[in-house]
Coordinates of C-alpha atoms in Angstrom, one line a residue:
M1 CA -53.1 27.3 -21.2
R2 CA -54.6 27.7 -17.3
R3 CA -54.5 31.1 -15.6
T4 CA -53.5 30.7 -12.0
W5 CA -55.2 32.5 -9.7
S6 CA -53.4 34.6 -6.8
A7 CA -54.4 34.7 -3.2
P8 CA -55.7 38.6 -2.5
G9 CA -52.8 40.6 -1.6
R10 CA -50.5 37.8 -2.4
P11 CA -47.6 37.4 -5.3
G12 CA -48.7 34.6 -8.2
A13 CA -48.4 30.8 -7.3
P14 CA -47.4 28.2 -9.7
A15 CA -49.2 27.0 -12.2
G16 CA -64.3 8.7 -3.6
L17 CA -64.7 7.8 -1.1
L18 CA -63.8 4.6 -1.3
P19 CA -66.7 1.3 -2.3
R20 CA -67.5 -0.5 0.6
A21 CA -66.8 -3.6 -1.1
L22 CA -63.2 -2.7 -1.2
A23 CA -63.3 -1.0 2.3
G24 CA -62.0 -4.3 3.9
T25 CA -36.1 9.7 3.5
L26 CA -38.7 12.2 3.7
A27 CA -38.2 16.0 3.9
G28 CA -38.3 17.2 7.5
V29 CA -41.0 19.3 9.0
L30 CA -42.0 22.3 7.3
L31 CA -40.9 25.1 8.5
L32 CA -43.3 28.3 7.2
G33 CA -43.2 32.2 6.9
G34 CA -45.2 34.7 9.3
L35 CA -48.3 35.5 8.8
S36 CA -49.0 39.5 9.1
A37 CA -52.2 39.5 11.3
C38 CA -53.5 37.2 13.4
T39 CA -55.9 36.3 15.9
S40 CA -54.6 36.9 19.4
G41 CA -55.5 33.8 21.9
S42 CA -58.3 34.5 24.5
S43 CA -57.9 33.2 28.4
D44 CA -59.0 29.6 28.0
G45 CA -56.8 29.0 24.9
S46 CA -59.3 29.0 22.7
P47 CA -59.0 31.6 19.8
S48 CA -60.7 34.6 20.1
A49 CA -64.5 35.4 18.8
S50 CA -65.2 37.4 15.6
P51 CA -65.8 40.6 16.0
S52 CA -69.6 41.1 17.7
A53 CA -72.4 40.4 15.5
G54 CA -74.6 42.5 17.3
S55 CA -78.5 41.7 17.6
G56 CA -79.0 40.0 14.2
G57 CA -81.8 37.4 14.0
S58 CA -83.3 34.3 15.4
A59 CA -83.1 30.5 14.6
G60 CA -85.9 31.3 12.2
S61 CA -85.4 35.2 11.0
G62 CA -83.1 38.4 11.4
A63 CA -82.4 41.9 10.4
T64 CA -79.0 42.7 11.4
E65 CA -78.5 45.9 13.2
V66 CA -74.9 46.1 12.8
Q67 CA -72.3 44.9 9.8
P68 CA -70.0 41.6 10.3
A69 CA -66.7 42.6 9.5
A70 CA -65.2 41.2 6.0
S71 CA -63.3 38.0 6.1
R72 CA -59.6 38.9 5.4
D73 CA -59.5 36.6 2.0
T74 CA -62.2 39.0 0.7
V75 CA -61.7 39.5 -3.4
A76 CA -62.8 42.0 -5.4
T77 CA -66.0 41.1 -7.9
D78 CA -64.6 42.5 -10.5
D79 CA -61.4 40.6 -10.4
P80 CA -61.0 39.1 -13.9
A81 CA -59.3 35.8 -12.2
L82 CA -63.1 35.2 -10.7
D83 CA -63.7 34.4 -14.2
A84 CA -62.5 30.9 -14.1
A85 CA -65.2 29.7 -11.4
V86 CA -68.0 31.1 -13.9
S87 CA -70.4 27.7 -13.7
S88 CA -73.5 27.1 -14.8
P89 CA -75.1 25.3 -11.9
V90 CA -78.2 23.3 -12.7
E91 CA -80.6 21.6 -10.3
D92 CA -79.2 17.8 -9.2
D93 CA -81.2 15.2 -10.4
V94 CA -80.6 13.2 -7.5
Y95 CA -80.6 15.3 -4.7
P96 CA -82.5 18.7 -5.6
E97 CA -83.3 19.7 -1.6
V98 CA -79.8 20.7 -1.8
G99 CA -78.1 23.7 -3.6
D100 CA -79.9 26.4 -6.1
P101 CA -78.7 27.1 -9.8
G102 CA -79.5 30.6 -9.2
V103 CA -76.3 30.7 -8.0
D104 CA -72.9 30.9 -9.4
A105 CA -70.1 31.3 -6.4
L106 CA -67.0 32.4 -7.5
H107 CA -65.0 33.0 -4.0
Y108 CA -65.4 31.9 -0.8
G109 CA -63.1 33.4 2.1
L110 CA -63.6 31.9 5.1
D111 CA -62.5 32.7 8.2
L112 CA -62.8 29.7 10.8
R113 CA -62.1 30.0 14.4
W114 CA -62.5 26.7 16.0
S115 CA -62.2 26.3 19.5
P116 CA -61.1 22.4 20.7
A117 CA -62.5 22.8 24.5
A118 CA -65.8 24.3 23.4
T119 CA -66.5 22.5 20.2
R120 CA -67.6 26.3 19.1
L121 CA -67.1 27.5 16.1
T122 CA -66.9 31.2 14.8
A123 CA -66.2 32.5 11.6
T124 CA -66.6 34.9 8.9
E125 CA -67.6 34.0 5.7
S126 CA -66.9 36.4 2.4
L127 CA -68.8 35.1 -0.4
V128 CA -68.5 36.4 -4.2
F129 CA -71.1 35.3 -6.4
R130 CA -73.1 35.9 -9.7
A131 CA -76.5 35.4 -9.9
T132 CA -78.1 33.7 -12.4
A133 CA -81.4 34.3 -12.8
D134 CA -83.4 37.6 -11.2
A135 CA -84.5 37.0 -8.3
R136 CA -85.6 38.7 -4.8
D137 CA -83.5 36.9 -2.8
V138 CA -80.6 34.6 -2.5
R139 CA -80.8 31.0 -1.2
L140 CA -77.4 28.8 0.1
D141 CA -77.2 25.8 2.2
L142 CA -76.5 26.2 6.0
G143 CA -76.6 23.5 8.6
D144 CA -79.2 24.9 11.3
A145 CA -77.2 24.2 14.3
L146 CA -74.7 27.3 13.0
E147 CA -76.9 30.5 14.2
V148 CA -76.4 33.4 11.7
R149 CA -75.3 36.9 13.3
A150 CA -75.5 39.4 10.6
V151 CA -75.5 39.5 6.6
T152 CA -74.3 41.9 4.4
V153 CA -74.9 42.1 0.5
D154 CA -72.3 44.5 -0.8
G155 CA -71.8 46.2 2.4
R156 CA -75.4 46.9 2.9
T157 CA -77.3 45.0 5.8
A158 CA -79.5 42.4 4.7
S159 CA -82.3 40.6 6.5
Y160 CA -82.5 37.0 6.1
D161 CA -84.6 33.7 7.0
H162 CA -82.7 30.4 8.0
P163 CA -85.0 27.4 7.9
G164 CA -83.8 24.4 8.6
K165 CA -80.3 23.9 6.3
E166 CA -81.3 26.4 3.9
L167 CA -80.3 30.5 4.3
V168 CA -82.7 32.5 2.9
V169 CA -80.9 36.2 2.2
H170 CA -83.6 38.7 1.3
V171 CA -81.9 40.8 -1.1
P172 CA -82.7 41.5 -5.3
V173 CA -80.4 40.6 -7.3
T174 CA -80.2 41.0 -11.0
K175 CA -78.9 38.0 -13.7
D176 CA -75.2 37.9 -14.1
Q177 CA -74.7 40.7 -12.0
R178 CA -71.5 40.0 -9.0
Y179 CA -72.3 40.5 -5.4
T180 CA -70.3 40.1 -2.1
M181 CA -72.1 38.6 0.7
V182 CA -70.4 38.9 3.9
L183 CA -71.9 36.8 7.1
A184 CA -70.8 36.4 10.9
Y185 CA -72.1 33.2 12.2
G186 CA -71.4 30.5 14.8
G187 CA -71.9 27.4 17.0
T188 CA -71.5 23.8 17.1
P189 CA -71.3 22.2 13.5
L190 CA -73.0 19.1 14.3
P191 CA -72.7 16.4 10.8
A192 CA -75.7 15.5 8.5
A193 CA -77.2 11.9 7.8
A194 CA -76.0 10.2 4.6
P195 CA -78.1 8.8 2.1
T196 CA -76.1 5.2 2.2
T197 CA -76.2 2.1 2.9
R198 CA -72.6 1.5 3.4
S199 CA -71.0 0.3 6.5
D200 CA -68.1 3.0 6.4
F201 CA -69.8 5.9 6.7
S202 CA -73.3 7.0 7.8
T203 CA -72.8 11.3 8.4
L204 CA -71.6 13.8 6.3
G205 CA -69.4 17.5 6.9
W206 CA -68.1 18.7 9.7
T207 CA -67.3 16.1 12.5
T208 CA -65.6 16.5 15.9
E209 CA -63.8 13.6 17.8
A210 CA -63.9 13.4 21.7
D211 CA -60.5 15.3 22.2
G212 CA -61.7 18.3 19.9
S213 CA -59.8 17.9 16.5
V214 CA -62.0 17.8 13.4
W215 CA -61.9 16.3 10.2
T216 CA -64.4 16.6 7.3
M217 CA -65.9 14.2 4.7
Q218 CA -68.9 15.3 2.1
E219 CA -70.0 13.5 -0.5
P220 CA -72.2 14.1 -1.8
Y221 CA -73.0 17.0 0.3
G222 CA -71.9 18.2 3.6
A223 CA -69.8 21.4 3.4
Y224 CA -73.4 23.2 4.6
T225 CA -72.5 21.8 8.2
W226 CA -69.3 24.5 8.4
Y227 CA -70.3 27.4 5.6
A228 CA -73.0 28.9 3.9
V229 CA -72.6 27.5 0.3
N230 CA -74.1 26.4 -2.8
D231 CA -73.5 22.6 -1.9
Q232 CA -73.7 20.9 -5.5
P233 CA -71.4 19.8 -7.6
S234 CA -72.3 21.6 -10.7
D235 CA -71.0 24.8 -9.0
K236 CA -67.5 25.5 -8.7
A237 CA -65.8 28.0 -6.9
L238 CA -62.3 29.7 -5.4
Y239 CA -61.4 29.5 -1.9
D240 CA -59.0 30.8 0.6
F241 CA -59.3 29.8 4.2
T242 CA -57.8 31.0 7.2
I243 CA -58.3 28.8 10.2
S244 CA -57.2 29.6 14.1
T245 CA -57.5 27.3 16.3
T246 CA -55.9 26.5 20.5
S247 CA -51.5 26.0 19.4
G248 CA -50.7 22.8 19.7
M249 CA -53.2 21.9 16.6
T250 CA -53.0 23.0 12.7
G251 CA -55.4 23.9 10.8
I252 CA -55.3 21.7 7.5
A253 CA -57.4 22.7 4.2
N254 CA -57.4 22.3 0.5
G255 CA -54.5 24.0 -2.0
T256 CA -51.3 25.4 -0.5
L257 CA -50.3 26.5 2.4
R258 CA -49.4 30.2 2.5
S259 CA -48.2 30.5 6.0
M260 CA -48.3 29.4 9.3
T261 CA -48.2 31.5 12.5
R262 CA -48.6 31.0 16.4
Q263 CA -49.1 33.9 18.3
G264 CA -49.5 33.4 21.8
A265 CA -52.1 30.8 23.1
T266 CA -53.8 30.3 18.8
M267 CA -52.3 28.8 16.1
V268 CA -53.3 30.2 12.4
T269 CA -53.0 28.6 9.2
R270 CA -53.7 30.2 5.9
W271 CA -54.8 28.0 2.8
H272 CA -55.3 29.2 -0.9
L273 CA -56.8 27.2 -3.6
D274 CA -55.9 28.4 -7.3
E275 CA -57.9 26.1 -9.0
P276 CA -62.1 26.0 -8.9
A277 CA -63.5 23.0 -6.4
S278 CA -67.0 22.1 -6.4
S279 CA -67.7 22.3 -2.6
Y280 CA -67.9 17.7 -1.8
L281 CA -64.3 18.7 -2.7
T282 CA -63.5 21.1 0.1
T283 CA -61.7 19.6 3.6
I284 CA -60.8 20.6 7.3
A285 CA -58.8 19.2 9.4
I286 CA -57.9 20.1 12.8
G287 CA -55.7 18.2 14.9
R288 CA -52.4 17.9 16.5
Y289 CA -50.4 17.3 12.9
R290 CA -46.7 16.8 11.4
P291 CA -46.5 18.0 8.4
F292 CA -43.4 16.2 5.8
K293 CA -42.5 16.8 2.2
D294 CA -41.7 15.4 -0.8
R295 CA -41.9 15.9 -4.3
S296 CA -42.7 13.8 -7.8
A297 CA -40.5 13.1 -10.3
S298 CA -42.3 15.3 -12.4
G299 CA -41.8 18.4 -9.7
V300 CA -45.0 18.2 -8.0
P301 CA -44.4 19.1 -4.2
V302 CA -46.4 16.5 -1.9
T303 CA -47.0 17.1 1.8
Y304 CA -48.3 14.0 4.1
W305 CA -49.9 15.3 7.2
V306 CA -49.7 12.5 9.9
P307 CA -50.6 12.3 13.6
A308 CA -47.8 14.1 15.6
T309 CA -48.1 11.0 17.6
N310 CA -47.6 8.7 15.1
P311 CA -44.8 10.1 12.8
R312 CA -44.0 6.8 11.4
I313 CA -47.0 6.3 9.8
R314 CA -45.6 8.7 7.3
R315 CA -43.8 5.6 5.5
G316 CA -46.7 4.2 4.8
L317 CA -47.6 7.1 2.3
R318 CA -44.4 7.4 0.7
P319 CA -45.3 5.3 -2.8
A320 CA -47.5 8.2 -3.5
A321 CA -45.2 10.5 -5.0
D322 CA -43.8 7.9 -7.1
E323 CA -47.4 6.6 -8.0
L324 CA -48.2 9.9 -9.5
G325 CA -45.7 9.4 -11.7
W326 CA -47.4 6.3 -12.9
I327 CA -51.0 7.8 -13.3
E328 CA -49.9 11.2 -15.1
N329 CA -48.0 8.2 -17.5
K330 CA -51.9 7.0 -18.5
L331 CA -53.7 10.5 -17.6
G332 CA -51.1 13.5 -18.3
P333 CA -49.3 16.0 -16.6
Y334 CA -50.9 16.2 -12.6
P335 CA -53.7 19.4 -13.3
F336 CA -52.9 21.2 -9.8
S337 CA -49.8 23.0 -8.5
S338 CA -49.8 20.8 -5.5
L339 CA -50.9 17.4 -3.6
G340 CA -51.5 16.8 0.0
I341 CA -52.6 13.9 1.9
V342 CA -54.1 14.2 5.4
L343 CA -55.0 11.5 7.8
V344 CA -58.0 11.7 9.8
H345 CA -60.4 9.4 12.1
S346 CA -62.4 8.2 9.2
R347 CA -63.0 4.1 7.9
S348 CA -63.0 6.1 4.6
G349 CA -61.0 7.8 2.0
M350 CA -62.5 11.1 -0.2
E351 CA -60.1 12.7 -3.3
T352 CA -60.8 16.2 -1.8
Q353 CA -59.2 18.6 -4.2
T354 CA -55.5 18.6 -3.9
M355 CA -55.8 17.5 -0.4
L356 CA -56.6 13.5 0.2
T357 CA -58.4 13.3 3.1
L358 CA -57.7 9.2 4.4
G359 CA -59.1 7.4 7.1
I360 CA -56.0 6.1 9.5
G361 CA -56.2 2.4 8.3
D362 CA -54.1 -0.6 6.6
Y363 CA -56.3 -0.3 3.5
T364 CA -57.4 3.5 3.3
T365 CA -53.5 4.1 3.3
S366 CA -52.3 1.3 1.0
P367 CA -50.8 2.3 -2.2
E368 CA -53.6 1.0 -4.1
V369 CA -56.2 3.4 -2.4
I370 CA -53.9 6.4 -2.9
V371 CA -53.6 5.7 -6.1
H372 CA -57.7 5.6 -6.7
E373 CA -57.7 9.0 -4.4
M374 CA -54.9 10.4 -6.9
V375 CA -56.9 9.3 -10.0
H376 CA -59.7 11.7 -9.0
Q377 CA -57.8 14.4 -9.6
W378 CA -58.3 14.0 -13.6
Y379 CA -61.4 12.1 -13.0
G380 CA -63.8 13.7 -10.9
D381 CA -61.5 17.1 -9.5
E382 CA -60.3 18.3 -12.5
V383 CA -63.7 17.4 -14.5
T384 CA -66.4 16.9 -12.0
P385 CA -70.0 15.6 -12.9
A386 CA -73.0 18.1 -13.3
T387 CA -75.4 16.0 -11.2
W388 CA -74.7 13.4 -8.9
T389 CA -76.0 10.9 -11.6
G390 CA -72.7 11.3 -12.9
L391 CA -71.1 9.8 -10.0
W392 CA -69.6 6.9 -12.4
M393 CA -67.6 9.7 -13.9
S394 CA -65.4 9.5 -11.4
E395 CA -65.9 6.3 -9.7
G396 CA -65.4 4.4 -13.0
M397 CA -62.1 5.5 -13.9
A398 CA -60.5 5.8 -10.6
M399 CA -61.6 1.8 -10.1
Y400 CA -60.7 0.6 -13.6
L401 CA -57.0 2.4 -12.9
Q402 CA -56.8 0.8 -9.3
G403 CA -57.0 -2.4 -10.7
L404 CA -54.6 -1.7 -13.7
W405 CA -52.2 -0.3 -11.3
Q406 CA -52.3 -3.5 -9.2
S407 CA -52.4 -5.9 -12.2
E408 CA -49.0 -4.1 -13.1
R409 CA -47.3 -3.8 -9.8
G410 CA -47.9 -7.6 -9.7
H411 CA -50.5 -7.6 -7.3
T412 CA -53.9 -8.7 -8.3
P413 CA -54.1 -9.6 -11.8
M414 CA -56.2 -7.9 -14.2
S415 CA -58.4 -10.5 -15.5
E416 CA -59.5 -11.8 -11.8
S417 CA -60.2 -8.0 -11.3
L418 CA -62.7 -7.6 -14.4
H419 CA -64.1 -11.5 -13.3
R420 CA -64.8 -10.2 -9.8
W421 CA -66.7 -7.0 -11.2
R422 CA -68.4 -8.8 -13.7
A423 CA -69.5 -11.2 -11.2
S424 CA -70.9 -8.9 -9.0
E425 CA -72.3 -6.1 -11.1
P426 CA -75.7 -7.7 -12.5
G427 CA -76.4 -8.4 -8.6
L428 CA -75.6 -4.4 -7.3
E429 CA -77.6 -3.2 -10.5
E430 CA -80.6 -5.0 -9.2
Q431 CA -79.9 -4.0 -5.5
F432 CA -78.8 -0.6 -6.0
G433 CA -79.9 0.3 -9.8
P434 CA -77.9 1.0 -12.6
P435 CA -74.6 3.1 -12.2
A436 CA -75.9 6.2 -13.3
D437 CA -79.8 5.8 -12.7
Y438 CA -79.4 4.6 -8.9
D439 CA -81.4 4.4 -5.9
P440 CA -80.8 8.0 -4.0
A441 CA -80.5 6.0 -0.9
T442 CA -77.9 4.2 -2.2
F443 CA -75.4 7.0 -2.6
G444 CA -71.7 5.3 -3.0
E445 CA -72.5 1.7 -3.3
S446 CA -70.1 -0.7 -5.7
N447 CA -72.9 -0.5 -8.2
A448 CA -71.2 3.3 -9.1
Y449 CA -67.4 1.4 -9.6
Y450 CA -67.9 -2.0 -11.2
G451 CA -69.9 -1.3 -13.7
P452 CA -68.4 1.8 -15.1
A453 CA -65.0 0.3 -14.4
L454 CA -66.0 -2.9 -16.9
M455 CA -67.3 0.2 -19.6
W456 CA -63.9 1.7 -19.6
D457 CA -62.6 -1.6 -20.2
A458 CA -65.3 -2.6 -23.0
L459 CA -64.4 0.8 -25.1
R460 CA -60.6 0.1 -24.7
R461 CA -61.3 -3.4 -26.1
R462 CA -63.4 -1.4 -28.7
L463 CA -61.6 1.5 -29.8
G464 CA -57.6 -0.5 -29.0
D465 CA -54.8 0.5 -27.0
R466 CA -53.7 3.8 -28.9
E467 CA -57.0 5.3 -29.3
F468 CA -58.6 4.6 -26.2
W469 CA -55.7 6.6 -23.9
S470 CA -55.3 9.1 -26.5
L471 CA -59.4 10.0 -25.7
V472 CA -59.1 9.3 -21.7
R473 CA -55.8 11.6 -21.4
A474 CA -57.6 14.3 -23.9
W475 CA -61.2 13.9 -21.9
P476 CA -60.1 15.8 -18.7
K477 CA -57.7 18.4 -20.1
A478 CA -60.7 19.5 -22.6
H479 CA -63.1 20.2 -19.7
E480 CA -60.3 21.5 -17.5
D481 CA -62.3 23.2 -14.1
G482 CA -65.8 22.4 -15.6
N483 CA -68.3 19.8 -15.4
A484 CA -70.1 17.3 -17.4
S485 CA -73.0 15.3 -18.1
Y486 CA -74.0 12.2 -19.0
D487 CA -74.9 13.5 -22.4
E488 CA -71.8 15.5 -22.6
I489 CA -69.6 12.6 -22.6
V490 CA -70.8 10.4 -24.6
S491 CA -71.5 13.0 -27.7
W492 CA -67.6 14.2 -27.0
F493 CA -66.1 10.3 -27.0
S494 CA -68.5 9.1 -29.7
Q495 CA -67.5 12.7 -31.8
H496 CA -63.8 12.2 -31.2
S497 CA -63.5 8.5 -32.2
G498 CA -66.1 8.7 -35.2
Q499 CA -68.0 5.8 -33.9
D500 CA -71.5 6.0 -32.1
L501 CA -70.7 4.6 -28.3
R502 CA -74.4 5.6 -26.6
P503 CA -75.3 1.6 -26.9
L504 CA -72.1 0.7 -25.4
F505 CA -72.4 3.6 -22.4
D506 CA -76.2 3.1 -22.1
S507 CA -75.5 -1.0 -21.8
Y508 CA -73.1 -0.6 -18.9
L509 CA -74.5 2.9 -17.2
L510 CA -78.6 2.9 -17.8
G511 CA -78.8 -0.8 -18.1
R512 CA -80.3 -0.6 -21.6
G513 CA -79.7 -3.4 -24.1
G514 CA -78.7 -5.9 -21.6
R515 CA -75.5 -7.9 -21.1
A516 CA -76.2 -9.9 -24.2
G517 CA -74.7 -6.8 -26.2
R518 CA -72.0 -6.3 -24.5

């Protein structure tokens, strides 16, 4: 049974991006309880700054003279609930320049203060991590637009260097020991260039709109544009977020909203994510939002965060709670304690864990896209690819069930979708590479969607419906809160079906054996 982790000092809580080729009465407003300690507003209506960071390091290096105040969401290194976040990080085989397998992040406590008028982020971060090997320093990813003011490790001042997007903290660590790092930093976050040829997004991470509102999408990386992070899929961690911003705006993040408090000119929200997540599955949105509540037939609380200037847009999101039940019939009970959707000014959509981030548009908020992103909560979020060659694990199942949903709901027949995918797949593979061995400069192209969806259909025809759906339901549960490699998923399905399925997987995903063998 899953252990549910509680926020510090709080009682226990109850237990993809869209492919370019596809991009083409609710309850009232939430009334939420108070927060015991809030950030007070400054004279210009922006959140007040963090405690003074002293005369710390420059853009190149630094040794701080004062200690940063710990985040309000700091947890003890010996908290047994952190065991759920222990990972086995590996160097990514597509983007090895991001992330470090020497760090196993267990918990991020992020205290983020955003001034929309100044477009400035002032932040304190508490990171509990495990060293996976003896080392003389700790390496994290952090955007060079952000200036580090102070760093401590286990309460002691630490020196650091911050060349480019790499943050190197000079402190010796011992294998399997846990540490608490506290950082004070700030600046105007800038998004990172996306390694893709797609037309619906070209940057990743923190994105600021003209009115000072903010949103993030960061697959395959980009979380480092707004916090210090081991920004790779194989390292999952627990999260707490405290977001302070100008009154009238609201900060939204993953997990459960624990409190929303207005004090003077500042609005503070606190969010708690009680299941481990990879950094690309985190989300932040800050803007003028209005929340509406719903509930699925199975009892999952669902919240829609829509622009306050256009609350009627929530009507298009109504199918989410009902369609969650359709997915549960295929994949089993929803794996998390809550579900949300936040709408942002993007042209794409993202399966950010427990809080889908969707662009405002007819297609990106359509039922089939919502189904696609909800499927990822099982395939992609509950069990996550260990490296980015495994993107197909997430997108193939989401694409396949999107096609089934469209067929069963009387839209596009499944036979038509399969025919279209088969016709497109050879050209996509030639242009971008096989789904599990693609060109790193073409992340998220349709080759990662169509070929893998065809693979799942071929596996279904080979095993038969009963065994196929039994295994498809069992796989995420067997790897709950974990990661999986190509070899692991192939071996698992082969073992549990009693058949050697590697030739089938390889032919669709690695281009081995050719289509004649399919």
